[in-house]
Amino acid sequence: MLKRLCVILALFFASFAAIAKADVTNPYAQMQEAAKQLFSSFDAEKAEIARNPELLKTLVRKDLIPYIQVKYAGALILGSSYEKATKPERDAYFTAFENYLVQALAQALSLYDGQDYQIESAKDLTGKDIVSIRILLVSHDKNQQPIRLDFQWRKNTRSGEWKAYDMIAEGVSMVSTKQNEWATTLRQNGIAALTKQLQQAADQPIKLQTK
């Protein structure tokens, strides 16, 4: 189930390269445009990906990472360890964290098997800096219940641009999950150990799997 949810996350974000024409000051417009471009973008690279799975990392880094608040999400996961870390330690961590996201999302993309989607209608953004946009993913198998995803978007108060930083899948936050998963390493061994762990994970090659 978790792998499937990661697949969905990757796929909705992986189409963000096509949202250049969307209003970056409106997260609902960005989400709609991303979803509209999703299948055509992925299908266009399918044959080349089959020959060279590492291409998925390239696509994610180019088309996905610019639309995620990597440092904000990474800092949330660090919690109090962020303030304790030196600037060089933070810089090394954020680099490894971004590399980790690239690998994880690229691997998730390799599992894609297709879903239909329903995006909630736009709401008034007046006075809001954070919004949650709900998506229902509907399987082609009518016996399966739709999967509910809530994408968390945050507004940059200086530029007015919105970017995504978290996904809550069936009530489970990916940021909170990583906070819990990495807390022991941070507490016992510090940020340098976590940075090394993330980079090792990031260096793993992409393996195509049977869908």
XYZ file of N, CA, C and O in Angstrom:
844
model
N 0.831 -1.203 0.000
C 0.000 0.000 0.000
C 0.873 1.264 0.000
O 0.634 2.203 -0.760
N 1.917 1.286 0.849
C 2.783 2.457 0.925
C 3.464 2.708 -0.406
O 3.592 3.850 -0.858
N 3.917 1.624 -1.074
C 4.553 1.794 -2.380
C 3.579 2.406 -3.375
O 3.932 3.273 -4.155
N 2.342 1.923 -3.339
C 1.348 2.456 -4.257
C 1.113 3.937 -4.014
O 0.963 4.729 -4.944
N 1.080 4.337 -2.745
C 0.868 5.734 -2.414
C 2.046 6.585 -2.878
O 1.874 7.706 -3.349
N 3.254 6.045 -2.758
C 4.435 6.759 -3.249
C 4.383 6.900 -4.759
O 4.797 7.915 -5.322
N 3.870 5.882 -5.422
C 3.703 5.940 -6.870
C 2.804 7.108 -7.237
O 3.109 7.916 -8.117
N 1.689 7.214 -6.542
C 0.728 8.265 -6.846
C 1.366 9.629 -6.619
O 1.207 10.546 -7.415
N 2.054 9.773 -5.496
C 2.732 11.031 -5.190
C 3.672 11.410 -6.322
O 3.651 12.540 -6.815
N 4.496 10.468 -6.731
C 5.478 10.744 -7.778
C 4.790 11.146 -9.076
O 5.215 12.084 -9.747
N 3.730 10.467 -9.420
C 3.092 10.711 -10.695
C 2.419 12.067 -10.754
O 2.503 12.762 -11.755
N 1.769 12.466 -9.678
C 1.128 13.774 -9.722
C 2.158 14.887 -9.724
O 2.000 15.894 -10.394
N 3.262 14.712 -9.003
C 4.295 15.730 -9.009
C 5.137 15.664 -10.277
O 5.655 16.685 -10.723
N 5.305 14.485 -10.853
C 6.203 14.341 -11.994
C 5.697 15.070 -13.217
O 6.450 15.328 -14.138
N 4.438 15.399 -13.247
C 3.903 16.133 -14.391
C 4.029 17.637 -14.211
O 3.611 18.406 -15.064
N 4.634 18.111 -13.115
C 4.692 19.542 -12.856
C 5.598 20.287 -13.828
O 5.602 21.509 -13.851
N 6.397 19.581 -14.613
C 7.219 20.265 -15.607
C 6.340 20.965 -16.629
O 6.757 21.924 -17.267
N 5.115 20.476 -16.763
C 4.228 21.014 -17.781
C 3.379 22.169 -17.277
O 2.504 22.645 -17.986
N 3.615 22.641 -16.050
C 2.725 23.654 -15.506
C 3.264 25.067 -15.662
O 2.795 25.984 -15.005
N 4.254 25.244 -16.537
C 4.834 26.573 -16.699
C 3.776 27.615 -17.052
O 3.900 28.780 -16.697
N 2.737 27.194 -17.773
C 1.691 28.121 -18.171
C 0.643 28.304 -17.081
O -0.208 29.183 -17.188
N 0.675 27.488 -16.055
C -0.297 27.606 -14.980
C 0.087 28.768 -14.072
O 1.228 29.194 -14.018
N -0.890 29.290 -13.359
C -0.679 30.398 -12.439
C 0.015 29.892 -11.189
O -0.585 29.179 -10.386
N 1.310 30.266 -11.006
C 2.074 29.763 -9.858
C 1.583 30.366 -8.549
O 2.002 29.943 -7.471
N 0.708 31.380 -8.639
C 0.127 31.948 -7.426
C -1.182 31.257 -7.060
O -1.863 31.688 -6.120
N -1.516 30.205 -7.784
C -2.750 29.468 -7.510
C -2.468 27.966 -7.523
O -2.301 27.372 -8.584
N -2.396 27.333 -6.350
C -2.071 25.901 -6.300
C -3.117 25.021 -6.961
O -2.795 23.958 -7.491
N -4.370 25.458 -6.947
C -5.417 24.665 -7.595
C -5.197 24.625 -9.109
O -5.350 23.571 -9.745
N -4.816 25.766 -9.686
C -4.551 25.809 -11.126
C -3.365 24.924 -11.469
O -3.365 24.220 -12.488
N -2.339 24.938 -10.626
C -1.160 24.115 -10.869
C -1.504 22.631 -10.804
O -1.063 21.835 -11.633
N -2.294 22.258 -9.814
C -2.663 20.848 -9.665
C -3.490 20.370 -10.849
O -3.284 19.273 -11.379
N -4.423 21.199 -11.294
C -5.260 20.836 -12.443
C -4.423 20.669 -13.703
O -4.597 19.714 -14.457
N -3.506 21.603 -13.928
C -2.670 21.530 -15.125
C -1.754 20.319 -15.075
O -1.532 19.646 -16.079
N -1.219 20.043 -13.881
C -0.332 18.893 -13.729
C -1.060 17.598 -14.045
O -0.547 16.728 -14.758
N -2.258 17.470 -13.504
C -3.035 16.256 -13.734
C -3.379 16.086 -15.211
O -3.322 14.985 -15.762
N -3.704 17.204 -15.867
C -4.081 17.145 -17.284
C -2.936 16.652 -18.155
O -3.131 15.930 -19.138
N -1.699 17.025 -17.784
C -0.537 16.669 -18.573
C 0.075 15.320 -18.189
O 0.964 14.817 -18.875
N -0.420 14.756 -17.108
C 0.224 13.590 -16.491
C 0.494 12.442 -17.453
O 1.635 12.055 -17.673
N -0.560 11.885 -18.020
C -0.397 10.650 -18.770
C 0.383 10.843 -20.067
O 1.218 10.015 -20.429
N 0.134 11.939 -20.769
C 0.850 12.166 -22.024
C 2.344 12.355 -21.774
O 3.180 11.887 -22.546
N 2.707 13.067 -20.653
C 4.120 13.282 -20.358
C 4.830 11.968 -20.072
O 5.932 11.727 -20.560
N 4.216 11.141 -19.243
C 4.853 9.893 -18.849
C 4.950 8.929 -20.036
O 5.981 8.306 -20.261
N 3.870 8.825 -20.786
C 3.853 7.899 -21.923
C 4.902 8.263 -22.970
O 5.450 7.393 -23.638
N 5.200 9.537 -23.116
C 6.165 9.973 -24.118
C 7.560 9.431 -23.848
O 8.352 9.262 -24.767
N 7.862 9.149 -22.573
C 9.197 8.669 -22.203
C 9.238 7.166 -21.894
O 10.288 6.635 -21.555
N 8.109 6.509 -22.024
C 8.005 5.125 -21.568
C 9.013 4.190 -22.243
O 9.681 3.387 -21.578
N 9.162 4.283 -23.543
C 10.059 3.378 -24.267
C 11.509 3.598 -23.856
O 12.260 2.639 -23.636
N 11.916 4.860 -23.738
C 13.295 5.161 -23.354
C 13.567 4.736 -21.908
O 14.657 4.246 -21.590
N 12.584 4.899 -21.044
C 12.735 4.489 -19.648
C 12.938 2.980 -19.554
O 13.720 2.494 -18.738
N 12.230 2.233 -20.398
C 12.375 0.777 -20.397
C 13.809 0.376 -20.753
O 14.332 -0.610 -20.230
N 14.444 1.169 -21.626
C 15.824 0.874 -22.013
C 16.824 1.373 -20.966
O 17.864 0.754 -20.747
N 16.501 2.481 -20.338
C 17.423 3.091 -19.373
C 16.637 3.628 -18.170
O 16.265 4.810 -18.138
N 16.390 2.786 -17.166
C 15.597 3.203 -16.004
C 16.165 4.409 -15.263
O 15.404 5.157 -14.631
N 17.494 4.629 -15.350
C 18.086 5.774 -14.656
C 17.564 7.100 -15.202
O 17.696 8.142 -14.552
N 16.965 7.071 -16.388
C 16.374 8.279 -16.949
C 15.302 8.845 -16.017
O 15.057 10.060 -16.002
N 14.685 7.985 -15.245
C 13.667 8.450 -14.308
C 14.233 9.457 -13.311
O 13.565 10.416 -12.930
N 15.472 9.249 -12.880
C 16.105 10.205 -11.963
C 16.275 11.559 -12.643
O 16.036 12.608 -12.030
N 16.694 11.527 -13.890
C 16.883 12.766 -14.635
C 15.566 13.519 -14.778
O 15.498 14.739 -14.589
N 14.513 12.782 -15.109
C 13.201 13.404 -15.282
C 12.699 14.002 -13.978
O 12.154 15.108 -13.956
N 12.855 13.262 -12.889
C 12.391 13.756 -11.594
C 13.146 15.011 -11.186
O 12.549 15.992 -10.726
N 14.471 14.994 -11.357
C 15.270 16.154 -10.945
C 14.917 17.394 -11.771
O 14.850 18.507 -11.244
N 14.673 17.195 -13.057
C 14.376 18.321 -13.942
C 12.937 18.788 -13.835
O 12.665 19.989 -13.825
N 12.009 17.822 -13.736
C 10.597 18.151 -13.878
C 9.819 18.199 -12.568
O 8.699 18.711 -12.537
N 10.395 17.646 -11.507
C 9.655 17.538 -10.255
C 10.222 18.386 -9.134
O 9.514 19.166 -8.505
N 11.512 18.250 -8.888
C 12.135 18.901 -7.738
C 11.910 20.420 -7.698
O 11.678 20.974 -6.620
N 11.935 21.127 -8.845
C 11.713 22.573 -8.785
C 10.359 22.985 -8.209
O 10.182 24.134 -7.825
N 9.406 22.044 -8.121
C 8.072 22.383 -7.660
C 7.775 21.859 -6.256
O 6.644 21.878 -5.805
N 8.816 21.390 -5.583
C 8.676 20.929 -4.205
C 9.548 21.796 -3.304
O 10.683 22.115 -3.649
N 9.033 22.170 -2.157
C 9.820 22.929 -1.191
C 10.715 21.956 -0.425
O 10.433 21.566 0.709
N 11.800 21.581 -1.060
C 12.681 20.552 -0.518
C 13.244 20.957 0.840
O 13.212 20.183 1.798
N 13.757 22.178 0.931
C 14.376 22.599 2.187
C 13.348 22.740 3.309
O 13.630 22.409 4.461
N 12.175 23.225 2.974
C 11.139 23.364 4.000
C 10.728 21.997 4.531
O 10.646 21.784 5.743
N 10.487 21.056 3.618
C 10.115 19.704 4.036
C 11.244 19.055 4.826
O 11.017 18.421 5.859
N 12.482 19.235 4.335
C 13.629 18.646 5.021
C 13.822 19.203 6.411
O 14.173 18.474 7.345
N 13.607 20.512 6.571
C 13.745 21.141 7.890
C 12.660 20.651 8.845
O 12.924 20.436 10.037
N 11.445 20.485 8.343
C 10.370 19.960 9.182
C 10.727 18.578 9.716
O 10.471 18.261 10.886
N 11.308 17.760 8.865
C 11.672 16.403 9.264
C 12.769 16.431 10.332
O 12.739 15.646 11.291
N 13.711 17.347 10.211
C 14.791 17.446 11.193
C 14.291 17.897 12.557
O 14.842 17.518 13.593
N 13.262 18.717 12.575
C 12.745 19.207 13.848
C 13.785 20.014 14.605
O 14.475 20.867 14.025
N 13.956 19.748 15.887
C 14.900 20.485 16.725
C 16.350 20.283 16.287
O 17.217 21.106 16.599
N 16.625 19.219 15.571
C 17.989 18.964 15.105
C 18.432 20.009 14.083
O 19.634 20.214 13.886
N 17.470 20.671 13.453
C 17.813 21.701 12.477
C 18.562 22.849 13.144
O 19.588 23.322 12.644
N 18.056 23.310 14.276
C 18.684 24.435 14.972
C 20.049 24.050 15.538
O 20.939 24.897 15.655
N 20.219 22.799 15.889
C 21.484 22.345 16.474
C 22.582 22.151 15.432
O 23.765 22.162 15.770
N 22.193 21.980 14.190
C 23.167 21.688 13.131
C 23.891 22.952 12.677
O 23.334 24.056 12.700
N 25.128 22.788 12.247
C 25.880 23.899 11.666
C 25.428 24.105 10.226
O 24.771 23.239 9.629
N 25.788 25.240 9.647
C 25.402 25.503 8.252
C 25.984 24.448 7.310
O 25.257 23.964 6.425
N 27.262 24.081 7.436
C 27.789 23.021 6.553
C 27.022 21.705 6.706
O 26.804 20.991 5.724
N 26.629 21.378 7.948
C 25.870 20.143 8.177
C 24.499 20.230 7.509
O 24.027 19.257 6.902
N 23.858 21.387 7.609
C 22.551 21.566 6.974
C 22.674 21.458 5.453
O 21.858 20.800 4.802
N 23.675 22.130 4.906
C 23.852 22.121 3.451
C 24.060 20.693 2.938
O 23.476 20.300 1.914
N 24.899 19.936 3.642
C 25.155 18.550 3.233
C 23.890 17.710 3.360
O 23.592 16.871 2.485
N 23.134 17.941 4.426
C 21.882 17.198 4.632
C 20.880 17.503 3.525
O 20.259 16.588 2.958
N 20.681 18.785 3.198
C 19.697 19.144 2.179
C 20.073 18.578 0.815
O 19.195 18.166 0.049
N 21.361 18.535 0.514
C 21.807 17.928 -0.744
C 21.469 16.438 -0.767
O 20.925 15.922 -1.754
N 21.781 15.749 0.334
C 21.492 14.317 0.419
C 19.985 14.063 0.431
O 19.503 13.089 -0.171
N 19.237 14.929 1.111
C 17.780 14.778 1.180
C 17.154 14.927 -0.207
O 16.273 14.153 -0.591
N 17.614 15.904 -0.968
C 17.102 16.078 -2.326
C 17.450 14.871 -3.192
O 16.607 14.367 -3.947
N 18.691 14.386 -3.075
C 19.095 13.200 -3.833
C 18.245 11.989 -3.451
O 17.888 11.170 -4.304
N 17.934 11.884 -2.163
C 17.091 10.799 -1.678
C 15.696 10.888 -2.295
O 15.130 9.882 -2.739
N 15.136 12.098 -2.320
C 13.813 12.284 -2.912
C 13.817 11.911 -4.393
O 12.883 11.276 -4.887
N 14.866 12.308 -5.093
C 14.976 11.983 -6.516
C 14.945 10.468 -6.718
O 14.205 9.953 -7.562
N 15.755 9.758 -5.951
C 15.813 8.303 -6.102
C 14.487 7.652 -5.724
O 13.979 6.775 -6.433
N 13.919 8.078 -4.586
C 12.681 7.466 -4.097
C 11.522 7.689 -5.055
O 10.749 6.766 -5.349
N 11.390 8.910 -5.574
C 10.296 9.203 -6.484
C 10.509 8.563 -7.849
O 9.558 8.118 -8.491
N 11.758 8.501 -8.283
C 12.052 7.828 -9.554
C 11.719 6.339 -9.457
O 11.135 5.757 -10.375
N 12.082 5.724 -8.341
C 11.765 4.309 -8.155
C 10.254 4.094 -8.088
O 9.719 3.128 -8.628
N 9.569 5.012 -7.430
C 8.111 4.913 -7.351
C 7.480 5.006 -8.733
O 6.530 4.282 -9.050
N 8.008 5.876 -9.572
C 7.466 6.024 -10.916
C 7.553 4.734 -11.722
O 6.734 4.484 -12.603
N 8.543 3.907 -11.418
C 8.717 2.659 -12.166
C 7.573 1.689 -11.914
O 7.407 0.724 -12.653
N 6.772 1.936 -10.879
C 5.681 1.038 -10.519
C 4.325 1.489 -11.053
O 3.318 0.846 -10.798
N 4.305 2.575 -11.778
C 3.031 3.146 -12.213
C 2.191 2.155 -13.036
O 2.688 1.522 -13.948
N 0.901 2.053 -12.685
C 0.009 1.188 -13.467
C -1.294 1.878 -13.852
O -2.213 1.248 -14.363
N -1.386 3.186 -13.607
C -2.527 3.953 -14.116
C -3.699 4.067 -13.160
O -4.132 3.088 -12.577
N -4.192 5.257 -12.975
C -5.378 5.536 -12.185
C -6.150 6.705 -12.800
O -5.565 7.540 -13.485
N -7.450 6.734 -12.556
C -8.241 7.918 -12.854
C -8.220 8.805 -11.607
O -7.930 8.328 -10.504
N -8.555 10.079 -11.770
C -8.457 10.995 -10.642
C -9.605 11.995 -10.628
O -10.216 12.293 -11.647
N -9.891 12.491 -9.425
C -10.871 13.553 -9.234
C -10.249 14.579 -8.292
O -9.878 14.246 -7.168
N -10.127 15.822 -8.743
C -9.512 16.878 -7.950
C -10.607 17.795 -7.414
O -11.523 18.172 -8.146
N -10.502 18.142 -6.138
C -11.532 18.992 -5.553
C -11.547 20.369 -6.201
O -10.533 20.851 -6.729
N -12.687 21.020 -6.146
C -12.842 22.341 -6.735
C -12.022 23.377 -5.973
O -11.766 23.239 -4.775
N -11.602 24.423 -6.687
C -10.789 25.477 -6.079
C -11.569 26.207 -5.001
O -12.788 26.401 -5.096
N -10.857 26.610 -3.956
C -11.440 27.380 -2.863
C -10.755 28.736 -2.769
O -9.688 28.958 -3.328
N -11.354 29.633 -2.034
C -10.818 30.978 -1.858
C -9.488 30.918 -1.112
O -9.386 30.295 -0.047
N -8.463 31.555 -1.662
C -7.134 31.543 -1.055
C -6.854 32.790 -0.219
O -5.761 32.915 0.344
N -7.806 33.666 -0.113
C -7.599 34.925 0.602
C -7.123 34.692 2.032
O -7.755 33.969 2.808
N -5.970 35.303 2.360
C -5.444 35.211 3.717
C -4.807 33.883 4.076
O -4.430 33.671 5.230
N -4.640 32.987 3.100
C -4.095 31.662 3.397
C -2.653 31.530 2.916
O -2.293 32.009 1.842
N -1.844 30.874 3.731
C -0.460 30.582 3.371
C -0.234 29.090 3.149
O 0.767 28.699 2.552
N -1.149 28.273 3.661
C -1.076 26.822 3.492
C -2.468 26.313 3.132
O -3.461 26.705 3.764
N -2.545 25.474 2.127
C -3.816 24.863 1.767
C -3.611 23.375 1.511
O -2.517 22.937 1.153
N -4.657 22.633 1.691
C -4.663 21.208 1.403
C -5.597 20.970 0.226
O -6.750 21.411 0.244
N -5.095 20.301 -0.806
C -5.905 20.011 -1.989
C -6.129 18.504 -2.070
O -5.183 17.734 -2.172
N -7.383 18.135 -2.020
C -7.723 16.708 -1.996
C -7.875 16.139 -3.401
O -8.466 16.750 -4.288
N -7.332 14.946 -3.574
C -7.471 14.194 -4.820
C -7.972 12.800 -4.476
O -7.489 12.173 -3.530
N -8.929 12.337 -5.228
C -9.377 10.951 -5.112
C -8.856 10.185 -6.312
O -9.045 10.605 -7.463
N -8.156 9.084 -6.051
C -7.637 8.236 -7.115
C -8.519 7.008 -7.239
O -8.715 6.268 -6.274
N -9.047 6.827 -8.424
C -10.041 5.786 -8.648
C -9.432 4.671 -9.493
O -9.016 4.897 -10.633
N -9.381 3.472 -8.930
C -8.829 2.325 -9.642
C -9.780 1.877 -10.737
O -10.999 2.083 -10.673
N -9.199 1.262 -11.767
C -10.034 0.684 -12.819
C -10.787 -0.536 -12.312
O -11.767 -0.971 -12.922
N -10.321 -1.096 -11.209
C -11.009 -2.206 -10.557
C -12.120 -1.638 -9.689
O -11.877 -0.990 -8.668
N -13.371 -1.859 -10.083
C -14.505 -1.276 -9.384
C -14.669 -1.807 -7.969
O -15.412 -1.242 -7.163
N -13.984 -2.897 -7.647
C -14.081 -3.458 -6.300
C -13.155 -2.753 -5.307
O -13.240 -2.988 -4.104
N -12.251 -1.903 -5.801
C -11.324 -1.189 -4.930
C -11.851 0.202 -4.605
O -12.346 0.914 -5.478
N -11.742 0.574 -3.333
C -12.180 1.886 -2.906
C -11.202 2.955 -3.405
O -10.002 2.711 -3.530
N -11.697 4.157 -3.694
C -10.797 5.253 -4.095
C -9.787 5.558 -2.991
O -10.075 5.384 -1.800
N -8.606 5.990 -3.378
C -7.577 6.401 -2.426
C -7.639 7.908 -2.266
O -7.661 8.652 -3.242
N -7.684 8.365 -1.013
C -7.767 9.798 -0.740
C -6.379 10.349 -0.445
O -5.669 9.856 0.432
N -6.012 11.381 -1.186
C -4.727 12.045 -0.992
C -4.968 13.531 -0.755
O -5.758 14.156 -1.460
N -4.289 14.088 0.232
C -4.370 15.514 0.511
C -2.976 16.111 0.326
O -2.076 15.855 1.143
N -2.799 16.879 -0.733
C -1.513 17.509 -1.001
C -1.433 18.832 -0.247
O -2.336 19.675 -0.345
N -0.350 19.006 0.497
C -0.150 20.225 1.273
C 0.686 21.213 0.464
O 1.801 20.904 0.041
N 0.138 22.384 0.249
C 0.808 23.435 -0.514
C 1.075 24.622 0.416
O 0.253 24.964 1.262
N 2.235 25.259 0.218
C 2.635 26.391 1.056
C 3.014 27.578 0.173
O 3.708 27.427 -0.823
N 2.561 28.743 0.575
C 2.822 29.961 -0.177
C 4.097 30.636 0.313
O 4.307 30.795 1.517
N 4.958 31.020 -0.628
C 6.131 31.833 -0.305
C 5.647 33.263 -0.105
O 5.140 33.893 -1.038
N 5.778 33.767 1.107
C 5.206 35.077 1.420
C 5.903 36.220 0.687
O 5.353 37.313 0.570
N 7.113 35.976 0.184
C 7.825 37.018 -0.560
C 7.438 37.026 -2.031
O 7.149 38.072 -2.609
N 7.463 35.844 -2.651
C 7.210 35.765 -4.098
C 5.738 35.523 -4.428
O 5.306 35.779 -5.552
N 4.985 35.024 -3.457
C 3.587 34.683 -3.716
C 3.418 33.349 -4.418
O 2.294 32.936 -4.725
N 4.528 32.654 -4.672
C 4.482 31.370 -5.375
C 4.135 30.246 -4.408
O 4.620 30.195 -3.281
N 3.316 29.333 -4.888
C 2.945 28.164 -4.090
C 3.746 26.954 -4.540
O 3.956 26.749 -5.742
N 4.180 26.144 -3.558
C 4.835 24.874 -3.856
C 4.335 23.811 -2.881
O 3.919 24.117 -1.770
N 4.414 22.578 -3.302
C 3.984 21.466 -2.460
C 5.122 21.021 -1.553
O 6.295 21.116 -1.925
N 4.776 20.570 -0.355
C 5.811 20.112 0.570
C 5.462 18.817 1.301
O 6.308 18.218 1.959
N 4.216 18.362 1.187
C 3.839 17.134 1.893
C 2.614 16.529 1.228
O 1.877 17.206 0.501
N 2.417 15.243 1.479
C 1.208 14.555 1.052
C 0.693 13.725 2.208
O 1.458 13.011 2.866
N -0.602 13.850 2.478
C -1.251 13.041 3.506
C -2.091 11.995 2.795
O -3.054 12.319 2.102
N -1.694 10.750 2.921
C -2.369 9.647 2.234
C -3.188 8.847 3.232
O -2.628 8.242 4.152
N -4.514 8.889 3.043
C -5.412 8.189 3.959
C -5.084 8.532 5.415
O -5.045 7.673 6.290
N -4.809 9.816 5.664
C -4.570 10.286 7.022
C -3.129 10.215 7.492
O -2.822 10.610 8.617
N -2.214 9.711 6.652
C -0.813 9.552 7.061
C 0.066 10.546 6.294
O 0.121 10.518 5.068
N 0.748 11.422 7.041
C 1.631 12.424 6.450
C 2.987 11.812 6.128
O 3.595 11.143 6.975
N 3.482 12.068 4.921
C 4.797 11.563 4.551
C 5.900 12.257 5.359
O 6.875 11.628 5.754
N 5.740 13.567 5.630
C 6.725 14.279 6.440
C 6.767 13.695 7.855
O 7.838 13.421 8.404
N 5.600 13.494 8.448
C 5.547 12.928 9.802
C 6.118 11.517 9.838
O 6.795 11.132 10.800
N 5.857 10.750 8.786
C 6.379 9.390 8.717
C 7.901 9.392 8.736
O 8.533 8.604 9.455
N 8.518 10.279 7.957
C 9.978 10.360 7.919
C 10.537 10.926 9.222
O 11.633 10.540 9.653
N 9.812 11.825 9.860
C 10.233 12.326 11.163
C 10.394 11.166 12.140
O 11.400 11.058 12.850
N 9.391 10.317 12.183
C 9.421 9.173 13.098
C 10.477 8.151 12.690
O 11.173 7.581 13.534
N 10.589 7.927 11.388
C 11.505 6.909 10.881
C 12.970 7.270 11.145
O 13.792 6.397 11.432
N 13.284 8.556 11.053
C 14.681 8.989 11.167
C 15.040 9.561 12.538
O 16.185 9.941 12.774
N 14.073 9.635 13.445
C 14.314 10.251 14.753
C 15.412 9.543 15.539
O 16.255 10.185 16.172
N 15.421 8.212 15.510
C 16.416 7.460 16.283
C 17.831 7.730 15.778
O 18.759 7.940 16.565
N 17.995 7.728 14.459
C 19.313 8.015 13.890
C 19.790 9.406 14.289
O 20.945 9.597 14.676
N 18.903 10.389 14.221
C 19.271 11.748 14.599
C 19.641 11.833 16.071
O 20.633 12.469 16.445
N 18.856 11.184 16.901
C 19.078 11.263 18.344
C 20.362 10.550 18.767
O 21.132 11.057 19.584
N 20.614 9.398 18.181
C 21.753 8.590 18.613
C 23.053 8.936 17.896
O 24.134 8.867 18.494
N 22.956 9.308 16.610
C 24.171 9.474 15.815
C 24.333 10.844 15.165
O 25.388 11.140 14.614
N 23.271 11.653 15.193
C 23.386 13.010 14.686
C 23.072 13.156 13.201
O 22.858 12.179 12.480
N 23.062 14.411 12.755
C 22.658 14.732 11.391
C 23.634 14.185 10.352
O 23.242 13.805 9.250
N 24.925 14.115 10.696
C 25.908 13.597 9.732
C 25.622 12.143 9.390
O 25.763 11.725 8.232
N 25.216 11.359 10.385
C 24.902 9.952 10.149
C 23.668 9.815 9.261
O 23.620 8.961 8.368
N 22.658 10.664 9.509
C 21.459 10.618 8.676
C 21.789 11.036 7.245
O 21.307 10.427 6.286
N 22.619 12.049 7.103
C 23.030 12.502 5.770
C 23.699 11.371 5.000
O 23.403 11.140 3.821
N 24.585 10.661 5.647
C 25.265 9.534 5.012
C 24.261 8.447 4.622
O 24.331 7.875 3.518
N 23.314 8.174 5.503
C 22.289 7.153 5.241
C 21.441 7.534 4.028
O 21.148 6.692 3.167
N 21.060 8.809 3.942
C 20.239 9.268 2.830
C 21.006 9.195 1.508
O 20.447 8.807 0.485
N 22.279 9.570 1.536
C 23.058 9.536 0.298
C 23.274 8.105 -0.185
O 23.257 7.843 -1.396
N 23.460 7.190 0.742
C 23.601 5.783 0.355
C 22.329 5.285 -0.318
O 22.379 4.555 -1.313
N 21.181 5.688 0.225
C 19.910 5.304 -0.389
C 19.753 5.956 -1.755
O 19.257 5.340 -2.706
N 20.199 7.208 -1.866
C 20.081 7.945 -3.122
C 20.925 7.339 -4.234
O 20.592 7.457 -5.415
N 22.015 6.689 -3.863
C 22.936 6.120 -4.848
C 22.450 4.787 -5.430
O 23.067 4.262 -6.361
N 21.374 4.251 -4.896
C 20.864 2.981 -5.406
C 20.314 3.139 -6.821
O 19.618 4.119 -7.121
N 20.598 2.207 -7.718
C 20.075 2.304 -9.076
C 18.569 2.043 -9.132
O 18.010 1.381 -8.245
N 17.938 2.582 -10.140
C 16.513 2.359 -10.335
C 16.299 0.975 -10.960
O 16.960 0.613 -11.932
N 15.399 0.232 -10.366
C 15.091 -1.114 -10.879
C 13.646 -1.161 -11.332
O 12.733 -0.891 -10.558
N 13.455 -1.482 -12.601
C 12.098 -1.634 -13.101
C 11.486 -2.884 -12.515
O 12.126 -3.942 -12.463
N 10.237 -2.759 -12.062
C 9.568 -3.883 -11.420
C 8.301 -4.223 -12.176
O 7.716 -3.386 -12.861
N 7.884 -5.463 -11.998
C 6.641 -5.890 -12.646
C 5.485 -5.154 -12.006
O 5.349 -5.110 -10.806
N 4.673 -4.566 -12.825
C 3.542 -3.767 -12.319
C 2.386 -4.670 -11.973
O 2.154 -5.648 -12.613
